[in-house]
Amino acid sequence: MKYKIKEGVVWEEIDGKITVLDPKQGKYFVLNETAGDIWKCLKRPMTEEDVVKKICLKYEKNGKEKEMEVQIKECLEELVRLKLLGQ
Amino acid sequence: MVYYLKIAGIGVKVNCPKNLCLFDGWKIFFEEKWGKPFLVKKVKDVSLTIYLEGVKIKGAKSITKTVPRESIILPKVRSGKIYFDNLLNPGYLLVLFREAVGDFILKKEGAIMHASGVVINDKALLIMGESGSGKTTTLKKLMGKYRPIAEDDVAIEVLDNKIVASPVLFSVKLDSNLLVSKSYEVGKIITIKKNKKLDLIKMPKVKAFQFLLEQSKSLINTKSNALRIMKFAKLLSDKVYTLNCQKEDELNDIIRELNI
């Protein structure tokens, strides 16, 4: 199952900070560093496993995938809950 | 009767039939403005045509048989008739106009943002803040010395690699004749905070970007609109300052002192 940015949702990166704007909800969200990195991975639809791999590579946490996995999963779920991501 | 207007650089043709005893206020409104900055004798390139059709029932406070076209969104449609119950107030028509012009500005790759502002040394000083934060009050204080460019909404565009602001429309709260009639490069954007210590502090880029989004949040309703507002919020994010001052009365002095 792949996660993808919901149709209509737009975002911008300023000085490394990602701001996501959903015109449907009329809301914008400022992502923290980890969420921002996850978001950038999802420029194209991606599975949770692939997101974990990519983030671990970035943070040089090879071998600590399990630990990261929990954090990333929570973050993805939160972004789905906020209606910014779909599956 | 055909009226030509120039709004935010856009040539607008307003087709207004004779039988439309156009909500008297609106008619007076047009006539009063004839030859003034927004109402021009003729527009070379008409970009937007607005048709106003209908008749006012004598003695009644509503207008029936009104068929608008091209981007004019109507308030109420009942039994095939469109009712402009509130339209006797020309201010309401301005709202419809704003939407039509707003759509066009979007097509021109521009955006409408919430701000009031004046022109100082050939540059636009925009004032932003929450609703009720005193944008109009501040504007009125500054108008003793500077000409206003916006009262609530302003059109933002990129022209010759410069970010420029243009007056969007007739102002509801101000006499529209007072507004400047051309575009000016955006100099600074300020938001005013009541504070004993007088100073002008540049807002960090990320905070400024979010501030600009927050200010124009209510104008964001489609993806293309959202992208445009984001683009301009990013471009303008290094021009935002917080002006700490105690009294708005001192603004004219402050502007001189802080070299705004």
mmCIF file of C-alpha atoms in Angstrom:
data_model
loop_
_atom_site.group_PDB
_atom_site.id
_atom_site.type_symbol
_atom_site.label_atom_id
_atom_site.label_comp_id
_atom_site.label_asym_id
_atom_site.label_seq_id
_atom_site.Cartn_x
_atom_site.Cartn_y
_atom_site.Cartn_z
ATOM 1 C CA MET A 1 0.000 0.000 0.000
ATOM 2 C CA LYS A 2 1.449 3.302 -1.077
ATOM 3 C CA TYR A 3 1.090 6.651 0.628
ATOM 4 C CA LYS A 4 0.556 9.678 -1.560
ATOM 5 C CA ILE A 5 -0.031 13.401 -1.158
ATOM 6 C CA LYS A 6 -3.737 14.109 -1.464
ATOM 7 C CA GLU A 7 -5.013 15.751 -4.604
ATOM 8 C CA GLY A 8 -5.256 19.505 -4.194
ATOM 9 C CA VAL A 9 -2.775 19.707 -1.326
ATOM 10 C CA VAL A 10 0.135 22.051 -2.036
ATOM 11 C CA TRP A 11 3.369 22.645 -0.183
ATOM 12 C CA GLU A 12 6.419 24.833 -0.104
ATOM 13 C CA GLU A 13 9.873 24.585 1.445
ATOM 14 C CA ILE A 14 11.347 27.707 3.039
ATOM 15 C CA ASP A 15 14.713 27.539 4.747
ATOM 16 C CA GLY A 16 14.321 23.784 5.126
ATOM 17 C CA LYS A 17 10.864 24.015 6.737
ATOM 18 C CA ILE A 18 7.946 22.419 4.923
ATOM 19 C CA THR A 19 4.586 24.178 5.010
ATOM 20 C CA VAL A 20 1.643 22.205 3.658
ATOM 21 C CA LEU A 21 -1.541 23.906 2.607
ATOM 22 C CA ASP A 22 -4.869 22.218 2.030
ATOM 23 C CA PRO A 23 -7.260 24.543 0.192
ATOM 24 C CA LYS A 24 -10.172 22.187 0.887
ATOM 25 C CA GLN A 25 -9.746 22.477 4.632
ATOM 26 C CA GLY A 26 -8.573 26.077 4.413
ATOM 27 C CA LYS A 27 -5.714 25.136 6.719
ATOM 28 C CA TYR A 28 -1.981 25.047 6.565
ATOM 29 C CA PHE A 29 0.420 22.897 8.547
ATOM 30 C CA VAL A 30 4.038 23.440 9.406
ATOM 31 C CA LEU A 31 5.916 20.148 9.532
ATOM 32 C CA ASN A 32 8.730 19.322 11.900
ATOM 33 C CA GLU A 33 12.034 18.088 10.521
ATOM 34 C CA THR A 34 11.185 14.375 10.419
ATOM 35 C CA ALA A 35 7.716 14.924 9.021
ATOM 36 C CA GLY A 36 9.243 17.292 6.485
ATOM 37 C CA ASP A 37 11.708 14.643 5.335
ATOM 38 C CA ILE A 38 8.937 12.072 5.066
ATOM 39 C CA TRP A 39 6.860 14.535 3.103
ATOM 40 C CA LYS A 40 9.651 15.129 0.623
ATOM 41 C CA CYS A 41 9.944 11.357 0.078
ATOM 42 C CA LEU A 42 6.314 11.338 -0.949
ATOM 43 C CA LYS A 43 6.729 13.540 -3.991
ATOM 44 C CA ARG A 44 5.899 10.238 -5.649
ATOM 45 C CA PRO A 45 3.640 7.609 -4.010
ATOM 46 C CA MET A 46 5.688 5.328 -1.786
ATOM 47 C CA THR A 47 5.172 2.381 0.554
ATOM 48 C CA GLU A 48 5.878 2.691 4.252
ATOM 49 C CA GLU A 49 8.845 0.315 3.884
ATOM 50 C CA ASP A 50 10.405 2.464 1.189
ATOM 51 C CA VAL A 51 9.901 5.624 3.248
ATOM 52 C CA VAL A 52 11.619 3.939 6.231
ATOM 53 C CA LYS A 53 14.549 2.856 4.023
ATOM 54 C CA LYS A 54 14.968 6.305 2.544
ATOM 55 C CA ILE A 55 14.782 8.133 5.879
ATOM 56 C CA CYS A 56 17.194 5.679 7.553
ATOM 57 C CA LEU A 57 19.623 6.253 4.730
ATOM 58 C CA LYS A 58 19.376 9.986 5.195
ATOM 59 C CA TYR A 59 19.916 9.824 8.944
ATOM 60 C CA GLU A 60 22.521 7.069 8.596
ATOM 61 C CA LYS A 61 20.491 4.828 10.843
ATOM 62 C CA ASN A 62 21.077 1.665 8.888
ATOM 63 C CA GLY A 63 20.382 -1.250 11.185
ATOM 64 C CA LYS A 64 18.066 0.831 13.360
ATOM 65 C CA GLU A 65 15.147 0.526 10.976
ATOM 66 C CA LYS A 66 12.870 -0.976 13.660
ATOM 67 C CA GLU A 67 13.275 2.050 15.907
ATOM 68 C CA MET A 68 12.728 4.479 13.067
ATOM 69 C CA GLU A 69 9.865 2.462 11.668
ATOM 70 C CA VAL A 70 7.646 3.164 14.696
ATOM 71 C CA GLN A 71 8.325 6.884 14.496
ATOM 72 C CA ILE A 72 7.750 7.050 10.755
ATOM 73 C CA LYS A 73 4.580 4.987 10.975
ATOM 74 C CA GLU A 74 3.152 7.328 13.607
ATOM 75 C CA CYS A 75 4.046 10.301 11.491
ATOM 76 C CA LEU A 76 2.445 8.831 8.344
ATOM 77 C CA GLU A 77 -0.720 8.002 10.288
ATOM 78 C CA GLU A 78 -0.849 11.523 11.663
ATOM 79 C CA LEU A 79 -0.529 12.976 8.158
ATOM 80 C CA VAL A 80 -3.354 10.696 6.995
ATOM 81 C CA ARG A 81 -5.453 11.775 9.979
ATOM 82 C CA LEU A 82 -4.855 15.397 9.020
ATOM 83 C CA LYS A 83 -6.160 14.480 5.536
ATOM 84 C CA LEU A 84 -2.929 15.509 3.899
ATOM 85 C CA LEU A 85 -1.971 12.008 2.764
ATOM 86 C CA GLY A 86 -4.016 9.256 1.216
ATOM 87 C CA GLN A 87 -3.285 5.618 0.572
ATOM 88 C CA MET B 1 -25.051 52.232 -20.987
ATOM 89 C CA VAL B 2 -21.521 50.916 -21.213
ATOM 90 C CA TYR B 3 -18.982 51.747 -18.602
ATOM 91 C CA TYR B 4 -15.264 51.131 -18.848
ATOM 92 C CA LEU B 5 -13.149 50.601 -15.809
ATOM 93 C CA LYS B 6 -9.526 49.984 -15.148
ATOM 94 C CA ILE B 7 -8.906 47.839 -12.125
ATOM 95 C CA ALA B 8 -5.499 46.493 -11.199
ATOM 96 C CA GLY B 9 -4.378 47.100 -14.759
ATOM 97 C CA ILE B 10 -7.286 45.155 -16.185
ATOM 98 C CA GLY B 11 -9.638 46.719 -18.684
ATOM 99 C CA VAL B 12 -13.204 45.984 -17.665
ATOM 100 C CA LYS B 13 -16.282 46.663 -19.741
ATOM 101 C CA VAL B 14 -19.524 46.858 -17.843
ATOM 102 C CA ASN B 15 -22.646 46.433 -19.894
ATOM 103 C CA CYS B 16 -25.509 47.979 -18.115
ATOM 104 C CA PRO B 17 -28.929 48.049 -19.798
ATOM 105 C CA LYS B 18 -31.009 51.172 -19.714
ATOM 106 C CA ASN B 19 -33.966 49.505 -18.114
ATOM 107 C CA LEU B 20 -31.926 48.517 -15.137
ATOM 108 C CA CYS B 21 -32.633 51.289 -12.710
ATOM 109 C CA LEU B 22 -29.487 50.031 -11.298
ATOM 110 C CA PHE B 23 -29.850 50.036 -7.640
ATOM 111 C CA ASP B 24 -29.741 53.757 -7.407
ATOM 112 C CA GLY B 25 -26.725 53.754 -5.202
ATOM 113 C CA TRP B 26 -24.696 51.878 -7.784
ATOM 114 C CA LYS B 27 -25.747 54.231 -10.541
ATOM 115 C CA ILE B 28 -24.760 57.260 -8.517
ATOM 116 C CA PHE B 29 -21.624 55.422 -7.619
ATOM 117 C CA PHE B 30 -20.719 55.028 -11.309
ATOM 118 C CA GLU B 31 -21.692 58.518 -12.240
ATOM 119 C CA GLU B 32 -19.770 60.052 -9.425
ATOM 120 C CA LYS B 33 -16.670 58.178 -10.470
ATOM 121 C CA TRP B 34 -16.869 59.003 -14.146
ATOM 122 C CA GLY B 35 -13.516 60.231 -15.362
ATOM 123 C CA LYS B 36 -11.908 59.264 -12.086
ATOM 124 C CA PRO B 37 -9.011 56.809 -11.892
ATOM 125 C CA PHE B 38 -11.022 53.624 -12.126
ATOM 126 C CA LEU B 39 -13.674 54.683 -14.514
ATOM 127 C CA VAL B 40 -12.161 55.552 -17.844
ATOM 128 C CA LYS B 41 -13.648 56.809 -21.073
ATOM 129 C CA LYS B 42 -12.547 53.818 -23.092
ATOM 130 C CA VAL B 43 -10.324 50.811 -22.503
ATOM 131 C CA LYS B 44 -8.081 49.704 -25.367
ATOM 132 C CA ASP B 45 -7.931 46.069 -24.380
ATOM 133 C CA VAL B 46 -11.040 44.824 -22.709
ATOM 134 C CA SER B 47 -10.056 41.763 -20.701
ATOM 135 C CA LEU B 48 -13.248 41.217 -18.845
ATOM 136 C CA THR B 49 -16.809 42.012 -19.757
ATOM 137 C CA ILE B 50 -19.452 42.100 -17.115
ATOM 138 C CA TYR B 51 -23.091 42.115 -18.078
ATOM 139 C CA LEU B 52 -25.606 43.524 -15.705
ATOM 140 C CA GLU B 53 -29.152 42.863 -16.738
ATOM 141 C CA GLY B 54 -32.434 43.298 -15.050
ATOM 142 C CA VAL B 55 -35.065 45.656 -13.918
ATOM 143 C CA LYS B 56 -35.905 46.980 -10.558
ATOM 144 C CA ILE B 57 -39.508 46.543 -9.600
ATOM 145 C CA LYS B 58 -40.826 49.933 -8.757
ATOM 146 C CA GLY B 59 -41.032 50.402 -5.090
ATOM 147 C CA ALA B 60 -39.638 46.969 -4.309
ATOM 148 C CA LYS B 61 -36.309 46.426 -2.744
ATOM 149 C CA SER B 62 -35.323 43.582 -5.016
ATOM 150 C CA ILE B 63 -34.291 43.192 -8.575
ATOM 151 C CA THR B 64 -35.573 40.392 -10.750
ATOM 152 C CA LYS B 65 -34.673 39.008 -14.149
ATOM 153 C CA THR B 66 -31.051 39.654 -13.507
ATOM 154 C CA VAL B 67 -28.847 37.461 -15.626
ATOM 155 C CA PRO B 68 -25.191 37.844 -15.020
ATOM 156 C CA ARG B 69 -22.471 36.240 -17.104
ATOM 157 C CA GLU B 70 -18.764 35.618 -16.991
ATOM 158 C CA SER B 71 -17.535 34.976 -13.506
ATOM 159 C CA ILE B 72 -20.228 36.913 -11.710
ATOM 160 C CA ILE B 73 -21.516 34.639 -9.009
ATOM 161 C CA LEU B 74 -25.012 35.204 -7.859
ATOM 162 C CA PRO B 75 -26.412 35.168 -4.400
ATOM 163 C CA LYS B 76 -29.823 33.508 -4.677
ATOM 164 C CA VAL B 77 -31.679 31.711 -7.455
ATOM 165 C CA ARG B 78 -35.338 30.916 -6.895
ATOM 166 C CA SER B 79 -37.833 29.680 -9.496
ATOM 167 C CA GLY B 80 -35.512 30.640 -12.308
ATOM 168 C CA LYS B 81 -35.162 34.152 -10.991
ATOM 169 C CA ILE B 82 -32.176 35.623 -9.379
ATOM 170 C CA TYR B 83 -32.666 37.858 -6.447
ATOM 171 C CA PHE B 84 -30.246 40.517 -5.404
ATOM 172 C CA ASP B 85 -31.871 41.376 -2.161
ATOM 173 C CA ASN B 86 -28.770 42.983 -0.810
ATOM 174 C CA LEU B 87 -27.628 44.508 -3.985
ATOM 175 C CA LEU B 88 -29.272 47.817 -3.468
ATOM 176 C CA ASN B 89 -26.125 48.426 -1.585
ATOM 177 C CA PRO B 90 -23.412 48.968 -4.204
ATOM 178 C CA GLY B 91 -20.946 47.570 -1.717
ATOM 179 C CA TYR B 92 -22.381 44.127 -2.371
ATOM 180 C CA LEU B 93 -21.789 44.428 -6.073
ATOM 181 C CA LEU B 94 -18.213 45.260 -5.264
ATOM 182 C CA VAL B 95 -17.915 41.836 -3.720
ATOM 183 C CA LEU B 96 -19.102 40.243 -6.957
ATOM 184 C CA PHE B 97 -16.760 42.461 -8.878
ATOM 185 C CA ARG B 98 -13.919 41.478 -6.650
ATOM 186 C CA GLU B 99 -14.534 37.833 -7.463
ATOM 187 C CA ALA B 100 -14.593 38.498 -11.194
ATOM 188 C CA VAL B 101 -11.435 40.579 -11.037
ATOM 189 C CA GLY B 102 -9.841 38.077 -8.658
ATOM 190 C CA ASP B 103 -10.411 35.265 -11.158
ATOM 191 C CA PHE B 104 -8.842 37.350 -13.839
ATOM 192 C CA ILE B 105 -5.826 38.250 -11.738
ATOM 193 C CA LEU B 106 -5.348 34.534 -11.144
ATOM 194 C CA LYS B 107 -5.335 33.989 -14.881
ATOM 195 C CA LYS B 108 -2.678 36.668 -15.113
ATOM 196 C CA GLU B 109 -0.504 34.661 -12.670
ATOM 197 C CA GLY B 110 -1.150 37.177 -9.925
ATOM 198 C CA ALA B 111 -2.851 36.840 -6.559
ATOM 199 C CA ILE B 112 -5.087 38.821 -4.289
ATOM 200 C CA MET B 113 -3.880 39.227 -0.732
ATOM 201 C CA HIS B 114 -5.413 40.842 2.308
ATOM 202 C CA ALA B 115 -3.683 44.100 3.115
ATOM 203 C CA SER B 116 -4.136 47.789 3.340
ATOM 204 C CA GLY B 117 -1.332 50.051 2.279
ATOM 205 C CA VAL B 118 0.038 53.382 1.168
ATOM 206 C CA VAL B 119 2.612 54.557 -1.332
ATOM 207 C CA ILE B 120 5.766 56.046 0.183
ATOM 208 C CA ASN B 121 8.631 57.175 -2.034
ATOM 209 C CA ASP B 122 7.184 55.325 -5.018
ATOM 210 C CA LYS B 123 6.999 52.046 -3.132
ATOM 211 C CA ALA B 124 4.035 50.284 -1.615
ATOM 212 C CA LEU B 125 4.063 49.887 2.140
ATOM 213 C CA LEU B 126 1.551 47.151 2.890
ATOM 214 C CA ILE B 127 -0.050 46.772 6.294
ATOM 215 C CA MET B 128 -1.230 43.328 7.282
ATOM 216 C CA GLY B 129 -2.771 41.903 10.401
ATOM 217 C CA GLU B 130 -5.720 40.013 11.774
ATOM 218 C CA SER B 131 -9.171 41.303 11.098
ATOM 219 C CA GLY B 132 -9.819 44.054 13.622
ATOM 220 C CA SER B 133 -6.137 44.617 14.263
ATOM 221 C CA GLY B 134 -6.483 48.185 13.040
ATOM 222 C CA LYS B 135 -5.369 47.973 9.411
ATOM 223 C CA THR B 136 -7.938 50.515 8.296
ATOM 224 C CA THR B 137 -7.314 52.761 11.321
ATOM 225 C CA THR B 138 -3.602 52.691 10.600
ATOM 226 C CA LEU B 139 -4.269 53.389 6.954
ATOM 227 C CA LYS B 140 -6.416 56.376 7.790
ATOM 228 C CA LYS B 141 -3.678 57.816 10.013
ATOM 229 C CA LEU B 142 -1.161 57.442 7.212
ATOM 230 C CA MET B 143 -3.466 58.913 4.628
ATOM 231 C CA GLY B 144 -2.861 62.348 6.062
ATOM 232 C CA LYS B 145 0.398 62.203 4.228
ATOM 233 C CA TYR B 146 0.428 59.302 1.794
ATOM 234 C CA ARG B 147 -1.950 58.028 -0.859
ATOM 235 C CA PRO B 148 -3.529 54.653 -0.206
ATOM 236 C CA ILE B 149 -3.052 51.730 -2.590
ATOM 237 C CA ALA B 150 -5.280 49.250 -0.798
ATOM 238 C CA GLU B 151 -7.849 49.212 1.928
ATOM 239 C CA ASP B 152 -8.534 45.509 2.334
ATOM 240 C CA ASP B 153 -7.397 43.619 -0.740
ATOM 241 C CA VAL B 154 -4.410 44.172 -2.954
ATOM 242 C CA ALA B 155 -3.384 42.548 -6.232
ATOM 243 C CA ILE B 156 0.138 41.175 -6.245
ATOM 244 C CA GLU B 157 1.988 40.341 -9.443
ATOM 245 C CA VAL B 158 5.495 39.957 -10.742
ATOM 246 C CA LEU B 159 6.292 42.572 -13.360
ATOM 247 C CA ASP B 160 9.792 43.011 -14.817
ATOM 248 C CA ASN B 161 11.229 40.844 -12.031
ATOM 249 C CA LYS B 162 9.703 43.077 -9.397
ATOM 250 C CA ILE B 163 6.870 42.242 -7.052
ATOM 251 C CA VAL B 164 4.266 44.905 -7.550
ATOM 252 C CA ALA B 165 1.048 45.796 -5.791
ATOM 253 C CA SER B 166 -1.978 47.273 -7.522
ATOM 254 C CA PRO B 167 -5.253 48.549 -6.156
ATOM 255 C CA VAL B 168 -7.827 45.827 -6.627
ATOM 256 C CA LEU B 169 -11.098 47.583 -6.550
ATOM 257 C CA PHE B 170 -13.116 50.390 -5.331
ATOM 258 C CA SER B 171 -12.786 50.419 -1.661
ATOM 259 C CA VAL B 172 -15.862 49.894 0.416
ATOM 260 C CA LYS B 173 -14.592 51.836 3.405
ATOM 261 C CA LEU B 174 -12.673 54.568 1.634
ATOM 262 C CA ASP B 175 -13.542 56.992 -1.083
ATOM 263 C CA SER B 176 -12.107 55.120 -4.049
ATOM 264 C CA ASN B 177 -10.944 58.353 -5.658
ATOM 265 C CA LEU B 178 -8.267 58.508 -3.022
ATOM 266 C CA LEU B 179 -6.658 55.247 -4.093
ATOM 267 C CA VAL B 180 -3.688 55.386 -6.431
ATOM 268 C CA SER B 181 -4.439 54.113 -9.903
ATOM 269 C CA LYS B 182 -1.244 52.319 -10.882
ATOM 270 C CA SER B 183 1.091 49.595 -9.674
ATOM 271 C CA TYR B 184 3.973 50.104 -7.272
ATOM 272 C CA GLU B 185 6.808 47.841 -6.260
ATOM 273 C CA VAL B 186 6.255 46.356 -2.813
ATOM 274 C CA GLY B 187 8.743 47.946 -0.425
ATOM 275 C CA LYS B 188 7.927 46.604 3.016
ATOM 276 C CA ILE B 189 5.079 44.759 4.645
ATOM 277 C CA ILE B 190 4.441 45.698 8.247
ATOM 278 C CA THR B 191 2.312 44.308 11.006
ATOM 279 C CA ILE B 192 1.768 46.540 14.000
ATOM 280 C CA LYS B 193 2.129 45.460 17.600
ATOM 281 C CA LYS B 194 1.368 47.649 20.579
ATOM 282 C CA ASN B 195 4.587 47.959 22.485
ATOM 283 C CA LYS B 196 6.232 50.667 24.551
ATOM 284 C CA LYS B 197 9.540 50.232 22.836
ATOM 285 C CA LEU B 198 9.543 51.669 19.376
ATOM 286 C CA ASP B 199 11.314 49.578 16.784
ATOM 287 C CA LEU B 200 11.050 47.803 13.487
ATOM 288 C CA ILE B 201 12.072 44.164 13.538
ATOM 289 C CA LYS B 202 12.487 42.003 10.474
ATOM 290 C CA MET B 203 10.484 38.813 10.703
ATOM 291 C CA PRO B 204 12.437 35.593 10.103
ATOM 292 C CA LYS B 205 11.709 34.202 6.640
ATOM 293 C CA VAL B 206 9.841 31.072 7.772
ATOM 294 C CA LYS B 207 7.715 33.012 10.257
ATOM 295 C CA ALA B 208 7.033 35.694 7.656
ATOM 296 C CA PHE B 209 5.946 33.069 5.130
ATOM 297 C CA GLN B 210 3.485 31.586 7.599
ATOM 298 C CA PHE B 211 2.292 35.035 8.590
ATOM 299 C CA LEU B 212 1.547 35.880 4.950
ATOM 300 C CA LEU B 213 -0.319 32.597 4.470
ATOM 301 C CA GLU B 214 -2.313 33.237 7.618
ATOM 302 C CA GLN B 215 -3.302 36.687 6.383
ATOM 303 C CA SER B 216 -4.607 35.408 3.072
ATOM 304 C CA LYS B 217 -6.021 32.122 4.341
ATOM 305 C CA SER B 218 -9.602 33.147 3.684
ATOM 306 C CA LEU B 219 -8.792 33.780 0.026
ATOM 307 C CA ILE B 220 -7.465 30.282 -0.547
ATOM 308 C CA ASN B 221 -10.106 28.000 -1.981
ATOM 309 C CA THR B 222 -8.627 26.179 -4.943
ATOM 310 C CA LYS B 223 -5.348 24.447 -5.677
ATOM 311 C CA SER B 224 -4.260 27.013 -8.274
ATOM 312 C CA ASN B 225 -5.142 29.812 -5.908
ATOM 313 C CA ALA B 226 -3.251 28.117 -3.080
ATOM 314 C CA LEU B 227 -0.173 27.663 -5.270
ATOM 315 C CA ARG B 228 -0.270 31.296 -6.266
ATOM 316 C CA ILE B 229 -0.636 32.582 -2.700
ATOM 317 C CA MET B 230 2.226 30.302 -1.637
ATOM 318 C CA LYS B 231 4.406 31.599 -4.448
ATOM 319 C CA PHE B 232 3.825 35.203 -3.443
ATOM 320 C CA ALA B 233 4.124 34.472 0.272
ATOM 321 C CA LYS B 234 7.557 33.014 -0.497
ATOM 322 C CA LEU B 235 8.601 35.934 -2.688
ATOM 323 C CA LEU B 236 7.439 38.465 -0.120
ATOM 324 C CA SER B 237 8.741 36.663 2.947
ATOM 325 C CA ASP B 238 11.912 38.767 3.164
ATOM 326 C CA LYS B 239 9.944 42.002 3.228
ATOM 327 C CA VAL B 240 7.913 41.481 6.399
ATOM 328 C CA TYR B 241 8.559 43.549 9.543
ATOM 329 C CA THR B 242 6.936 43.859 12.927
ATOM 330 C CA LEU B 243 6.498 47.467 13.892
ATOM 331 C CA ASN B 244 6.389 47.889 17.635
ATOM 332 C CA CYS B 245 4.879 51.167 18.658
ATOM 333 C CA GLN B 246 2.638 52.513 21.350
ATOM 334 C CA LYS B 247 0.250 54.739 19.474
ATOM 335 C CA GLU B 248 -0.945 54.657 15.924
ATOM 336 C CA ASP B 249 -1.082 58.447 16.132
ATOM 337 C CA GLU B 250 2.676 58.550 15.993
ATOM 338 C CA LEU B 251 2.861 56.535 12.799
ATOM 339 C CA ASN B 252 3.815 59.362 10.476
ATOM 340 C CA ASP B 253 6.768 60.250 12.718
ATOM 341 C CA ILE B 254 7.686 56.609 13.100
ATOM 342 C CA ILE B 255 7.787 56.110 9.374
ATOM 343 C CA ARG B 256 10.213 58.975 9.036
ATOM 344 C CA GLU B 257 12.278 57.923 12.031
ATOM 345 C CA LEU B 258 12.541 54.270 11.083
ATOM 346 C CA ASN B 259 13.039 55.056 7.418
ATOM 347 C CA ILE B 260 10.251 52.811 6.266
#
